[in-house]
Amino acid sequence: MLAALWLPFAADAANMGISPLIQNVPGRQTQSLDGHWKYILDVYELGYYNYRMAEDANGWFRDQKAQRPEDLVEYNFDTAPTLHVPGDWNTQEEELFNYEGNIWYRQKFQVRLQGAERKFLYFGAVNYICSVYLNGRKIGVHEGGFNPFDIEVTNYLKDGENTLILKVDNRRLTEGVPTVNTDWYNYGGITRSVSLIGVPSVFLRDYFIQLKKGSADTVAGWVQTDGGTSQVDIEIPELKVVQHVAVNADGYGTFEFKCNKLVRWSPDNPKLYKVRLTCGKDTVEDEIGFRTIEARGKKLYLNGEELFCRGVALHEEAPFRSGRAWSREDAMVLLGWAKEMNCNFVRLAHYQHNENMVREAERMGLLLWAEIPCYWTIQWENEATFENACSQLETLIGRDKNRTNIIIWSVANETPVSEPRTAFMTRLADLAHQLDPTRLVAAAMEKKELPGGIMTLDDPMADKLDVLSFNQYVGWYDGLPEKCDRVVWQFSQDKPVFISEFGGGALQGYHGPANQRFTEEFQEDLYRHSVGMLEKMEGLSGCSPWILTDFRSPRRVLVDIQDGFNRKGLISDKGIRKAAFYVMQEWYARKKAESAKK
Ligand code: GCU
């Protein structure tokens, strides 16, 4: 197994002071820093730059206060309003609704420093560039709005009150990942939880425990300690497993052991085992499932049985209130709707979703597709953009590699075919395979129409990825629903076919003739034709219609219909099922019955 590959790109310009990611933060000793944080809007970045646009050594990170009446300090966090963390700023304050820019946050917290304990600040996600200051010192900078990061603060903490200040900048960047144009809302802020992790001086920083590729009963993986080379013990009490793993000088060790009483995880039986890992004084508990996933010929196999992914795509947007979803409750509602639609699979689009979503899906028996936001027109020839994409891929896999319900890592969505693009994506796909040889690697590609109504995939990435996954909008962006009845799909590759997006829009409650765009009748009719087309598609191993719920997008401006929402949801932003929802629910019930018979 692989060691060096797991050191994230801490050194690149955009990420400064970021520590290697700590595995399984929910299983650690943590102090939550969530709550109401003071904030100051900084449209002109004057908290960072002086009037000569040079970084100001006396910037707002100093949290200064006027000491004497004559002192001139033109900002004050004490009297500032607050924003709730976690939470995007856009849906908390009307004036911030469409704000893209900088906001400074401050949180004060108490710490009791004890012995040799080490401390790390952990951020679930901050959109987009986050500069971190602790007690007046700049300790880190992180770029990426959806991936977690941590910073060691052992040497920067004070015994007693500490002051944490974040400069958060959610402006879209051409060289960014994602880049400037997306079909989702650019929610800004500290969108997921922040916590202070306490660990012993020698601790277990990371581990990977899954079934060995191609094996139904051999558990294999690795451990990575930090701060010393203590042995790591792995216990799975329910299976009477006790493994002692020796580590090398870098604190890295591998293991492999037979486990033939193991019940494998599946959507019908999402079996998880309590796993306890001990490294010196450090003990971490996790809930881990074990399953095999393979692509063989045109089929997918889960635990050796043919798998059809009854999926739906999902944005990380909160049900009913919109804004970024972050809580377990948000996840339970959204995933509950997917289950109600008879899904066994969810595509988490187009970026890393919060850990509550991934773990809740694992408990609920939902397989997952997880993706990084290499979306549309990324700067393929920009090496810093590539490193940023790699850093996001590393944390996507790094955080969730022990979540057995994730079967597909996706490196991109709808990217225009070109040589620089294919080179960029090939390197990403190779990295994903190296980081995790046990799962499938894919991307959402785009279909191509040939003369005579032949539909196919003509993308060089199709040969480099494990699944032929693509988005197709026959009947919505491409013709009318009847076109689904006429087209024929042909693929030259001997791989499973997966439709990562299809569908069309409807305003819930808007009724009319089936040829009237945006009526529920049009969407329902489109889904009926689409299902008919998919049923005829050779090698189809699954699909994820676009999309479970309506979601906010600045690209959707049609008054009285879209009003800032992409209306392709099968459920409205108010949680009301549209007619097309029942078309999918019924089809998936049939597919489920068919699979049960096999
Ligand atoms: C694209 C894209 C989605 C977008 C959808 C749409 O396929 O991947 O992000 O929202 O189309 O147009 O609704």
Coordinates of C-alpha atoms and ligand atoms in Angstrom, one line a residue:
M1 CA 0.0 0.0 0.0
L2 CA 1.0 3.6 -0.6
A3 CA 2.5 6.1 2.0
A4 CA 4.1 9.1 0.4
L5 CA 1.1 9.8 -1.8
W6 CA -1.0 10.8 1.3
L7 CA 0.9 14.0 2.1
P8 CA -1.5 16.6 0.8
F9 CA -0.2 19.5 -1.3
A10 CA 0.3 21.6 1.9
A11 CA 3.1 23.5 0.2
D12 CA 1.2 25.1 -2.7
A13 CA 0.8 28.8 -2.7
A14 CA -2.9 28.7 -2.0
N15 CA -2.7 26.4 1.0
M16 CA -0.3 27.6 3.7
G17 CA 0.1 26.1 7.2
I18 CA -2.4 23.4 6.6
S19 CA -1.7 20.1 8.5
P20 CA -2.2 16.6 7.0
L21 CA -5.9 15.7 7.4
I22 CA -6.9 14.0 10.6
Q23 CA -9.2 11.0 10.0
N24 CA -12.6 10.5 11.7
V25 CA -13.0 13.8 13.5
P26 CA -16.4 12.8 14.8
G27 CA -14.6 10.0 16.7
R28 CA -12.2 12.3 18.4
Q29 CA -12.1 14.5 21.5
T30 CA -13.3 17.8 20.2
Q31 CA -14.4 21.2 21.6
S32 CA -17.0 22.8 19.3
L33 CA -16.4 26.4 18.2
D34 CA -19.8 26.6 16.5
G35 CA -22.3 29.3 17.5
H36 CA -22.7 33.0 16.9
W37 CA -19.5 34.6 15.6
K38 CA -18.9 38.3 15.3
Y39 CA -18.5 39.5 11.7
I40 CA -17.5 42.6 9.8
L41 CA -18.3 43.1 6.2
D42 CA -15.1 44.1 4.3
V43 CA -16.1 45.1 0.7
Y44 CA -12.8 47.0 0.1
E45 CA -10.5 44.5 2.0
L46 CA -9.3 47.3 4.1
G47 CA -9.0 44.9 7.0
Y48 CA -6.2 43.3 5.1
Y49 CA -4.6 45.9 2.9
N50 CA -3.4 49.4 3.8
Y51 CA -4.2 52.3 1.4
R52 CA -1.2 51.3 -0.7
M53 CA -2.7 47.9 -1.2
A54 CA 0.1 46.3 0.7
E55 CA -0.7 43.6 3.4
D56 CA -1.3 45.6 6.6
A57 CA 0.7 44.4 9.6
N58 CA -1.9 46.2 11.7
G59 CA -4.9 44.6 10.0
W60 CA -8.1 43.5 11.6
F61 CA -6.6 40.2 12.6
R62 CA -5.1 42.1 15.5
D63 CA -8.6 42.6 17.0
Q64 CA -7.5 46.0 18.3
K65 CA -9.5 48.2 20.7
A66 CA -9.2 51.8 21.5
Q67 CA -7.4 51.9 24.9
R68 CA -7.6 55.7 25.5
P69 CA -10.3 58.2 24.3
E70 CA -7.9 59.7 21.7
D71 CA -7.0 56.3 20.2
L72 CA -8.2 55.9 16.6
V73 CA -9.4 52.3 15.8
E74 CA -12.0 52.2 13.1
Y75 CA -13.4 48.8 13.6
N76 CA -14.6 46.8 16.6
F77 CA -15.6 43.2 16.7
D78 CA -17.1 43.6 20.2
T79 CA -19.9 45.8 18.9
A80 CA -20.2 43.9 15.5
P81 CA -23.3 41.8 14.6
T82 CA -23.1 38.0 14.5
L83 CA -23.6 35.2 12.0
H84 CA -24.3 31.6 12.9
V85 CA -21.5 29.1 12.3
P86 CA -22.0 26.7 10.6
G87 CA -24.0 28.5 8.0
D88 CA -23.6 30.4 4.7
W89 CA -23.9 34.2 5.2
N90 CA -26.2 34.7 2.2
T91 CA -29.4 33.3 3.8
Q92 CA -28.7 34.8 7.2
E93 CA -28.8 38.5 6.4
E94 CA -30.8 40.1 3.6
E95 CA -28.0 42.5 2.8
L96 CA -25.7 39.6 2.3
F97 CA -28.0 37.6 -0.1
N98 CA -26.0 38.2 -3.2
Y99 CA -22.7 39.3 -1.5
E100 CA -19.5 37.9 -3.0
G101 CA -16.5 39.4 -1.3
N102 CA -14.8 39.4 2.1
I103 CA -16.1 39.0 5.6
W104 CA -14.1 38.8 8.8
Y105 CA -15.3 36.5 11.5
R106 CA -14.2 36.4 15.1
Q107 CA -14.8 33.8 17.8
K108 CA -13.3 33.8 21.3
F109 CA -12.9 30.5 23.2
Q110 CA -11.4 29.1 26.4
V111 CA -8.7 26.5 26.5
R112 CA -7.1 24.6 29.4
L113 CA -3.6 23.6 28.2
Q114 CA -2.8 20.1 29.6
G115 CA 0.6 18.5 29.5
A116 CA 1.8 17.3 26.1
E117 CA -1.6 17.3 24.5
R118 CA -1.6 18.6 20.9
K119 CA -4.4 20.7 19.5
F120 CA -5.7 21.1 15.9
L121 CA -8.3 23.5 14.6
Y122 CA -10.6 21.6 12.2
F123 CA -12.8 23.3 9.6
G124 CA -15.5 21.2 7.9
A125 CA -15.5 23.7 5.0
V126 CA -15.1 27.5 4.4
N127 CA -16.1 29.0 1.0
Y128 CA -13.7 29.9 -0.8
I129 CA -10.4 31.3 0.4
C130 CA -9.9 31.4 4.2
S131 CA -7.1 33.1 6.0
V132 CA -6.8 31.9 9.6
Y133 CA -5.4 34.1 12.5
L134 CA -5.0 32.9 16.1
N135 CA -4.2 35.3 18.9
G136 CA -3.0 37.9 16.4
R137 CA -0.8 35.5 14.3
K138 CA -1.5 34.3 10.7
I139 CA -1.4 30.5 11.0
G140 CA -2.9 29.3 7.7
V141 CA -4.5 30.0 4.4
H142 CA -6.8 27.5 2.7
E143 CA -8.3 27.5 -0.8
G144 CA -11.4 25.3 -1.6
G145 CA -15.0 25.8 -0.5
F146 CA -16.1 22.2 0.0
N147 CA -13.1 20.3 1.5
P148 CA -12.2 20.1 5.1
F149 CA -8.8 21.2 6.5
D150 CA -7.0 21.3 9.8
I151 CA -4.2 23.4 11.3
E152 CA -2.0 22.4 14.3
V153 CA -2.2 25.1 16.9
T154 CA -0.5 23.5 19.8
N155 CA 2.2 26.2 19.9
Y156 CA -0.1 29.1 19.3
L157 CA -2.8 28.5 22.0
K158 CA -2.9 30.4 25.3
D159 CA -4.1 28.9 28.5
G160 CA -7.4 30.7 29.0
E161 CA -9.1 33.0 26.4
N162 CA -8.0 32.7 22.7
T163 CA -9.1 34.8 19.8
L164 CA -9.7 33.1 16.4
I165 CA -10.2 35.4 13.4
L166 CA -11.0 34.3 9.9
K167 CA -10.9 36.4 6.7
V168 CA -13.3 34.6 4.3
D169 CA -13.4 35.5 0.6
N170 CA -16.0 33.8 -1.6
R171 CA -15.2 35.6 -4.8
R172 CA -15.2 33.3 -7.8
L173 CA -11.8 33.0 -9.5
T174 CA -11.1 32.1 -13.2
E175 CA -8.2 29.9 -12.0
G176 CA -10.3 28.5 -9.2
V177 CA -11.9 25.0 -8.7
P178 CA -14.7 25.6 -9.4
T179 CA -14.1 28.4 -11.8
V180 CA -16.4 31.5 -12.3
N181 CA -19.4 29.9 -14.1
T182 CA -21.5 27.3 -12.3
D183 CA -25.1 26.4 -12.2
W184 CA -25.3 26.6 -8.4
Y185 CA -25.4 29.4 -5.9
N186 CA -22.1 30.6 -4.5
Y187 CA -22.9 30.5 -0.8
G188 CA -20.1 32.2 1.2
G189 CA -18.9 31.8 4.7
I190 CA -18.0 29.1 7.3
T191 CA -20.5 26.7 6.0
R192 CA -19.7 23.7 8.2
S193 CA -18.7 23.1 11.8
V194 CA -15.5 24.3 13.4
S195 CA -13.9 22.4 16.3
L196 CA -10.7 22.2 18.3
I197 CA -9.4 18.6 18.4
G198 CA -7.2 17.4 21.3
V199 CA -4.9 14.5 20.8
P200 CA -2.0 13.0 22.7
S201 CA 1.6 13.9 21.5
V202 CA 1.7 10.6 19.6
F203 CA -1.6 9.9 17.9
L204 CA -3.2 8.0 15.1
R205 CA -3.7 10.6 12.4
D206 CA -5.0 8.5 9.6
Y207 CA -6.1 5.0 8.6
F208 CA -7.7 3.1 5.7
I209 CA -9.7 -0.1 6.5
Q210 CA -11.7 -1.8 3.8
L211 CA -11.9 -5.1 2.0
K212 CA -8.9 -5.8 -0.2
K213 CA -9.7 -5.2 -3.8
G214 CA -11.3 -8.3 -5.3
S215 CA -11.5 -10.1 -2.0
A216 CA -14.8 -10.9 -0.1
D217 CA -13.1 -11.8 3.2
T218 CA -9.7 -10.2 3.4
V219 CA -9.6 -6.9 5.3
A220 CA -6.6 -4.7 4.3
G221 CA -5.4 -1.3 4.8
W222 CA -2.9 1.0 6.5
V223 CA -2.3 3.2 9.5
Q224 CA -0.4 6.5 9.8
T225 CA 0.7 7.7 13.2
D226 CA 1.8 11.3 14.0
G227 CA 4.5 12.3 16.5
G228 CA 6.0 8.9 17.0
T229 CA 6.2 5.3 15.9
S230 CA 3.9 3.6 18.4
Q231 CA 2.3 0.3 17.3
V232 CA -1.4 0.5 16.3
D233 CA -3.9 -2.0 17.6
I234 CA -7.1 -2.6 15.6
E235 CA -10.1 -4.3 17.3
I236 CA -13.4 -5.3 15.8
P237 CA -15.1 -6.8 18.9
E238 CA -18.1 -8.2 17.1
L239 CA -15.8 -10.2 14.9
K240 CA -13.3 -11.0 17.7
V241 CA -10.6 -9.4 15.6
V242 CA -7.5 -8.0 17.3
Q243 CA -4.7 -6.9 15.0
H244 CA -1.3 -5.4 16.1
V245 CA 0.1 -3.3 13.3
A246 CA 3.8 -2.3 13.4
V247 CA 4.7 1.0 11.9
N248 CA 7.9 2.1 10.2
A249 CA 10.1 5.1 10.9
D250 CA 7.6 7.4 9.2
G251 CA 4.8 6.0 11.5
Y252 CA 3.3 4.1 8.6
G253 CA 2.1 0.5 8.7
T254 CA 0.1 -1.9 6.6
F255 CA -2.1 -4.9 7.6
E256 CA -4.1 -7.6 6.0
F257 CA -6.2 -10.3 7.7
K258 CA -8.8 -12.9 6.9
C259 CA -12.3 -12.3 8.2
N260 CA -14.8 -14.9 6.9
K261 CA -17.6 -14.2 9.4
L262 CA -18.0 -10.7 8.1
V263 CA -21.5 -9.5 7.0
R264 CA -21.0 -7.3 4.0
W265 CA -22.6 -3.9 3.8
S266 CA -25.4 -3.5 1.2
P267 CA -28.3 -1.1 0.7
D268 CA -30.7 -3.7 2.0
N269 CA -28.5 -4.5 4.9
P270 CA -26.2 -1.5 5.8
K271 CA -24.2 -3.4 8.3
L272 CA -21.6 -1.4 10.1
Y273 CA -19.0 -2.7 12.7
K274 CA -17.6 -0.9 15.7
V275 CA -13.9 -0.6 15.1
R276 CA -11.5 0.6 17.9
L277 CA -8.0 1.8 17.0
T278 CA -5.4 2.3 19.7
C279 CA -2.1 4.1 19.3
G280 CA -0.3 4.6 22.6
K281 CA -2.6 6.9 24.7
D282 CA -4.8 7.7 21.6
T283 CA -8.0 5.6 21.0
V284 CA -10.3 6.3 18.1
E285 CA -13.7 4.5 17.5
D286 CA -15.3 4.3 14.1
E287 CA -18.2 2.6 12.5
I288 CA -17.0 0.8 9.3
G289 CA -18.8 -1.4 6.8
F290 CA -17.2 -3.8 4.3
R291 CA -18.3 -4.5 0.8
T292 CA -16.8 -5.3 -2.6
I293 CA -17.5 -3.2 -5.8
E294 CA -16.4 -4.1 -9.3
A295 CA -17.1 -3.3 -12.9
R296 CA -16.9 -6.3 -15.1
G297 CA -17.8 -6.0 -18.7
K298 CA -21.0 -3.9 -19.0
K299 CA -22.1 -4.7 -15.4
L300 CA -21.5 -3.5 -11.9
Y301 CA -21.2 -6.0 -9.1
L302 CA -21.8 -5.2 -5.4
N303 CA -20.6 -8.1 -3.1
G304 CA -20.5 -10.2 -6.2
E305 CA -24.1 -9.6 -7.2
E306 CA -25.2 -7.6 -10.2
L307 CA -26.0 -4.0 -9.2
F308 CA -28.4 -1.5 -10.7
C309 CA -27.9 2.0 -9.2
R310 CA -31.4 3.5 -8.7
G311 CA -30.1 7.0 -8.1
V312 CA -30.8 10.6 -7.9
A313 CA -28.5 13.7 -8.0
L314 CA -28.4 16.1 -5.0
H315 CA -26.9 19.5 -4.3
E316 CA -25.9 20.3 -0.7
E317 CA -28.8 22.7 -0.2
A318 CA -30.9 22.6 2.9
P319 CA -34.5 21.4 2.5
F320 CA -37.3 24.0 3.0
R321 CA -34.9 27.0 3.9
S322 CA -32.3 26.7 1.1
G323 CA -28.8 27.8 2.1
R324 CA -26.0 25.3 2.5
A325 CA -27.1 22.1 4.2
W326 CA -24.7 21.0 7.0
S327 CA -26.6 19.1 9.8
R328 CA -27.5 15.5 10.3
E329 CA -31.2 16.6 10.2
D330 CA -30.7 18.2 6.8
A331 CA -29.2 15.0 5.5
M332 CA -31.9 12.8 7.0
V333 CA -34.7 14.8 5.3
L334 CA -33.0 14.9 1.9
L335 CA -31.8 11.2 1.9
G336 CA -35.2 10.2 3.3
W337 CA -36.8 11.7 0.2
A338 CA -34.4 9.7 -2.0
K339 CA -35.3 6.5 -0.1
E340 CA -39.0 7.4 -0.6
M341 CA -38.3 7.4 -4.3
N342 CA -36.9 3.8 -4.0
C343 CA -33.3 5.0 -4.5
N344 CA -30.3 2.9 -3.4
F345 CA -27.8 5.4 -4.8
V346 CA -27.2 9.2 -4.6
R347 CA -24.9 11.3 -6.7
L348 CA -23.4 14.1 -4.5
A349 CA -23.0 16.9 -7.0
H350 CA -20.7 18.6 -7.8
Y351 CA -18.3 19.0 -4.8
Q352 CA -17.5 17.2 -1.5
H353 CA -20.6 17.2 0.7
N354 CA -20.5 17.5 4.4
E355 CA -19.6 14.4 6.5
N356 CA -23.1 14.2 8.0
M357 CA -24.5 13.6 4.6
V358 CA -22.0 10.9 3.7
R359 CA -22.3 9.0 7.1
E360 CA -26.1 9.3 7.2
A361 CA -26.3 7.8 3.7
E362 CA -24.1 5.0 4.9
R363 CA -26.4 4.3 7.9
M364 CA -29.5 4.5 5.6
G365 CA -28.1 2.1 3.0
L366 CA -27.5 4.6 0.2
L367 CA -24.6 4.1 -2.2
L368 CA -22.7 7.2 -3.2
W369 CA -21.0 9.0 -6.0
A370 CA -18.6 11.7 -4.6
E371 CA -17.1 14.4 -6.8
I372 CA -14.8 17.3 -6.9
P373 CA -15.8 20.6 -8.6
C374 CA -13.8 20.4 -11.8
Y375 CA -16.9 21.8 -13.5
W376 CA -17.3 23.1 -17.0
T377 CA -14.4 25.4 -18.1
I378 CA -11.6 25.0 -15.6
Q379 CA -8.1 26.4 -16.5
W380 CA -6.6 23.1 -17.7
E381 CA -3.2 24.5 -18.5
N382 CA -2.7 26.2 -15.1
E383 CA -0.6 24.1 -12.8
A384 CA -1.8 25.8 -9.7
T385 CA -5.3 25.0 -10.7
F386 CA -4.3 21.4 -11.1
E387 CA -2.7 21.3 -7.7
N388 CA -5.8 22.8 -6.2
A389 CA -7.9 20.1 -7.9
C390 CA -5.5 17.5 -6.6
S391 CA -5.7 18.9 -3.1
Q392 CA -9.5 18.7 -3.2
L393 CA -9.4 15.1 -4.6
E394 CA -7.0 14.1 -1.8
T395 CA -9.3 15.5 0.9
L396 CA -12.4 14.0 -0.8
I397 CA -10.8 10.6 -0.7
G398 CA -8.8 11.3 2.5
R399 CA -11.9 12.2 4.6
D400 CA -14.3 9.5 3.3
K401 CA -12.2 6.5 2.2
N402 CA -13.5 4.5 5.1
R403 CA -17.2 5.1 4.1
T404 CA -18.1 1.8 2.5
N405 CA -21.2 3.3 0.8
I406 CA -19.0 5.4 -1.5
I407 CA -18.4 3.3 -4.7
I408 CA -17.5 6.0 -7.2
W409 CA -15.0 8.9 -7.1
S410 CA -15.8 11.5 -9.8
V411 CA -13.1 13.8 -11.0
A412 CA -15.1 16.2 -13.1
N413 CA -18.5 17.3 -14.7
E414 CA -19.2 18.3 -18.3
T415 CA -15.8 19.4 -19.3
P416 CA -15.1 20.4 -22.9
V417 CA -12.9 17.8 -24.7
S418 CA -9.5 19.2 -25.5
E419 CA -5.9 17.9 -25.1
P420 CA -5.0 20.0 -22.1
R421 CA -8.3 19.0 -20.5
T422 CA -7.8 15.3 -21.2
A423 CA -4.3 15.5 -19.9
F424 CA -5.4 17.3 -16.7
M425 CA -8.3 14.8 -16.1
T426 CA -6.1 11.8 -16.9
R427 CA -3.6 12.9 -14.2
L428 CA -6.5 13.3 -11.8
A429 CA -8.1 9.9 -12.6
D430 CA -4.7 8.3 -12.1
L431 CA -4.2 10.0 -8.8
A432 CA -7.7 8.8 -7.7
H433 CA -6.8 5.2 -8.7
Q434 CA -3.5 5.5 -6.8
L435 CA -5.0 6.9 -3.7
D436 CA -7.8 4.3 -3.6
P437 CA -7.4 1.2 -5.8
T438 CA -10.6 -0.3 -4.2
R439 CA -13.2 2.0 -5.8
L440 CA -14.4 3.0 -9.3
V441 CA -13.2 6.3 -10.8
A442 CA -15.5 8.2 -13.1
A443 CA -16.5 11.7 -14.5
A444 CA -19.8 13.1 -15.8
M445 CA -19.0 13.3 -19.5
E446 CA -21.3 14.5 -22.3
K447 CA -23.1 12.5 -25.0
K448 CA -22.6 13.0 -28.7
E449 CA -25.2 12.6 -31.5
L450 CA -24.1 11.0 -34.8
P451 CA -26.1 11.1 -38.0
G452 CA -29.2 8.9 -38.1
G453 CA -30.2 9.5 -34.5
I454 CA -27.3 7.4 -33.1
M455 CA -26.3 8.6 -29.6
T456 CA -22.9 7.7 -28.2
L457 CA -20.0 8.9 -26.1
D458 CA -17.0 10.3 -28.0
D459 CA -14.6 11.3 -25.2
P460 CA -11.0 10.1 -24.8
M461 CA -11.6 9.9 -21.1
A462 CA -14.0 7.1 -21.6
D463 CA -11.0 4.7 -22.0
K464 CA -9.4 6.0 -18.8
L465 CA -12.4 5.8 -16.5
D466 CA -14.1 2.7 -15.0
V467 CA -17.7 3.6 -16.0
L468 CA -19.2 5.2 -19.1
S469 CA -21.0 8.0 -17.2
F470 CA -22.4 11.0 -18.9
N471 CA -25.1 13.6 -18.8
Q472 CA -27.8 13.6 -21.4
Y473 CA -30.8 15.9 -21.8
V474 CA -32.7 14.4 -24.7
G475 CA -36.2 15.9 -24.6
W476 CA -35.1 19.1 -22.7
Y477 CA -32.0 20.8 -24.1
D478 CA -32.0 18.4 -27.0
G479 CA -35.4 18.2 -28.8
L480 CA -38.7 17.3 -27.2
P481 CA -39.6 14.3 -25.1
E482 CA -40.7 12.2 -28.1
K483 CA -37.1 12.3 -29.3
C484 CA -36.3 9.8 -26.6
D485 CA -38.4 7.2 -28.5
R486 CA -36.4 7.6 -31.7
V487 CA -32.7 7.7 -30.6
V488 CA -30.5 4.6 -30.4
W489 CA -27.6 4.4 -28.0
Q490 CA -24.4 2.7 -29.0
F491 CA -21.1 2.4 -27.1
S492 CA -17.8 0.9 -28.3
Q493 CA -16.4 0.4 -24.8
D494 CA -17.1 -2.8 -22.9
K495 CA -17.9 -0.9 -19.7
P496 CA -21.0 -0.3 -17.5
V497 CA -23.1 2.7 -18.7
F498 CA -24.3 5.2 -16.1
I499 CA -26.5 8.2 -16.9
S500 CA -25.3 10.8 -14.4
E501 CA -27.9 13.4 -15.3
F502 CA -31.2 13.6 -17.2
G503 CA -34.5 15.4 -16.8
G504 CA -36.1 18.8 -17.2
G505 CA -37.7 21.6 -15.3
A506 CA -41.1 22.2 -13.8
L507 CA -42.6 24.7 -11.5
Q508 CA -44.4 22.7 -8.8
G509 CA -48.1 23.5 -9.0
Y510 CA -47.9 24.9 -12.5
H511 CA -50.2 22.7 -14.6
G512 CA -51.1 22.7 -18.3
P513 CA -50.7 20.8 -21.6
A514 CA -47.8 18.3 -21.7
N515 CA -46.1 20.3 -24.4
Q516 CA -46.0 23.4 -22.2
R517 CA -42.5 23.9 -20.8
F518 CA -42.2 24.1 -17.0
T519 CA -45.6 22.5 -16.4
E520 CA -45.6 19.4 -14.2
E521 CA -47.2 17.6 -17.1
F522 CA -44.3 18.4 -19.4
Q523 CA -41.8 17.1 -16.9
E524 CA -43.8 14.0 -16.1
D525 CA -44.1 13.3 -19.9
L526 CA -40.4 13.8 -20.3
Y527 CA -39.6 11.4 -17.5
R528 CA -42.0 8.8 -19.0
H529 CA -40.2 9.0 -22.4
S530 CA -36.7 9.1 -20.7
V531 CA -37.5 5.9 -18.7
G532 CA -38.6 4.2 -21.9
M533 CA -35.3 5.2 -23.5
L534 CA -33.2 4.1 -20.6
E535 CA -34.9 0.7 -20.4
K536 CA -33.7 0.1 -24.0
M537 CA -30.1 1.2 -23.3
E538 CA -27.7 -1.7 -23.5
G539 CA -25.3 -2.0 -20.6
L540 CA -27.2 0.5 -18.4
S541 CA -26.1 -0.1 -14.8
G542 CA -27.7 2.9 -13.2
C543 CA -28.7 6.6 -13.4
S544 CA -29.1 9.7 -11.3
P545 CA -31.8 12.1 -12.6
W546 CA -31.1 15.8 -12.3
I547 CA -32.2 16.4 -9.5
L548 CA -33.9 15.5 -6.2
T549 CA -34.9 19.1 -5.3
D550 CA -35.1 22.5 -6.9
F551 CA -32.0 24.5 -6.0
R552 CA -30.8 28.1 -6.1
S553 CA -28.8 29.2 -9.2
P554 CA -28.0 32.7 -10.4
R555 CA -28.3 31.3 -13.9
R556 CA -32.1 30.8 -13.5
V557 CA -33.8 34.2 -14.0
L558 CA -37.1 33.4 -15.7
V559 CA -39.6 35.4 -13.6
D560 CA -42.6 33.7 -12.1
I561 CA -41.1 30.3 -13.1
Q562 CA -37.5 30.0 -12.0
D563 CA -37.0 33.2 -9.8
G564 CA -33.4 32.2 -9.0
F565 CA -34.1 28.5 -8.8
N566 CA -33.2 25.6 -11.1
R567 CA -36.6 23.9 -11.3
K568 CA -35.4 20.5 -12.4
G569 CA -36.1 19.1 -9.0
L570 CA -38.5 16.1 -8.7
I571 CA -39.4 17.8 -5.4
S572 CA -39.9 21.6 -5.0
D573 CA -37.7 23.8 -2.8
K574 CA -40.6 23.6 -0.4
G575 CA -40.5 19.8 -0.2
I576 CA -43.5 19.2 -2.4
R577 CA -43.3 16.2 -4.8
K578 CA -43.9 16.9 -8.5
A579 CA -45.8 14.4 -10.8
A580 CA -42.5 13.2 -12.3
F581 CA -41.3 12.1 -8.8
Y582 CA -43.9 9.3 -8.9
V583 CA -42.7 8.2 -12.4
M584 CA -39.3 7.6 -11.0
Q585 CA -40.6 6.1 -7.8
E586 CA -42.7 3.6 -9.7
W587 CA -39.9 2.7 -12.2
Y588 CA -37.4 2.2 -9.3
A589 CA -39.9 -0.1 -7.5
R590 CA -40.0 -2.3 -10.6
K591 CA -36.2 -2.3 -10.9
K592 CA -35.9 -3.2 -7.2
A593 CA -38.3 -6.1 -7.7
E594 CA -36.4 -7.2 -10.7
S595 CA -33.1 -7.2 -8.8
A596 CA -34.6 -9.1 -5.9
K597 CA -35.7 -11.8 -8.3
K598 CA -32.1 -12.3 -9.7
Ligands
GCU1 C1 -25.7 20.4 -16.4 C2 -24.9 20.5 -15.1 C3 -25.7 20.8 -13.9 C4 -26.8 21.8 -14.3 C5 -27.7 21.1 -15.3 C6 -28.9 22.0 -15.7 O1 -25.8 19.2 -16.8 O2 -24.1 19.4 -14.8 O3 -24.9 21.4 -12.9 O4 -27.5 22.2 -13.2 O5 -27.0 20.8 -16.4 O6 -28.7 22.6 -16.8 O7 -29.9 22.0 -15.0

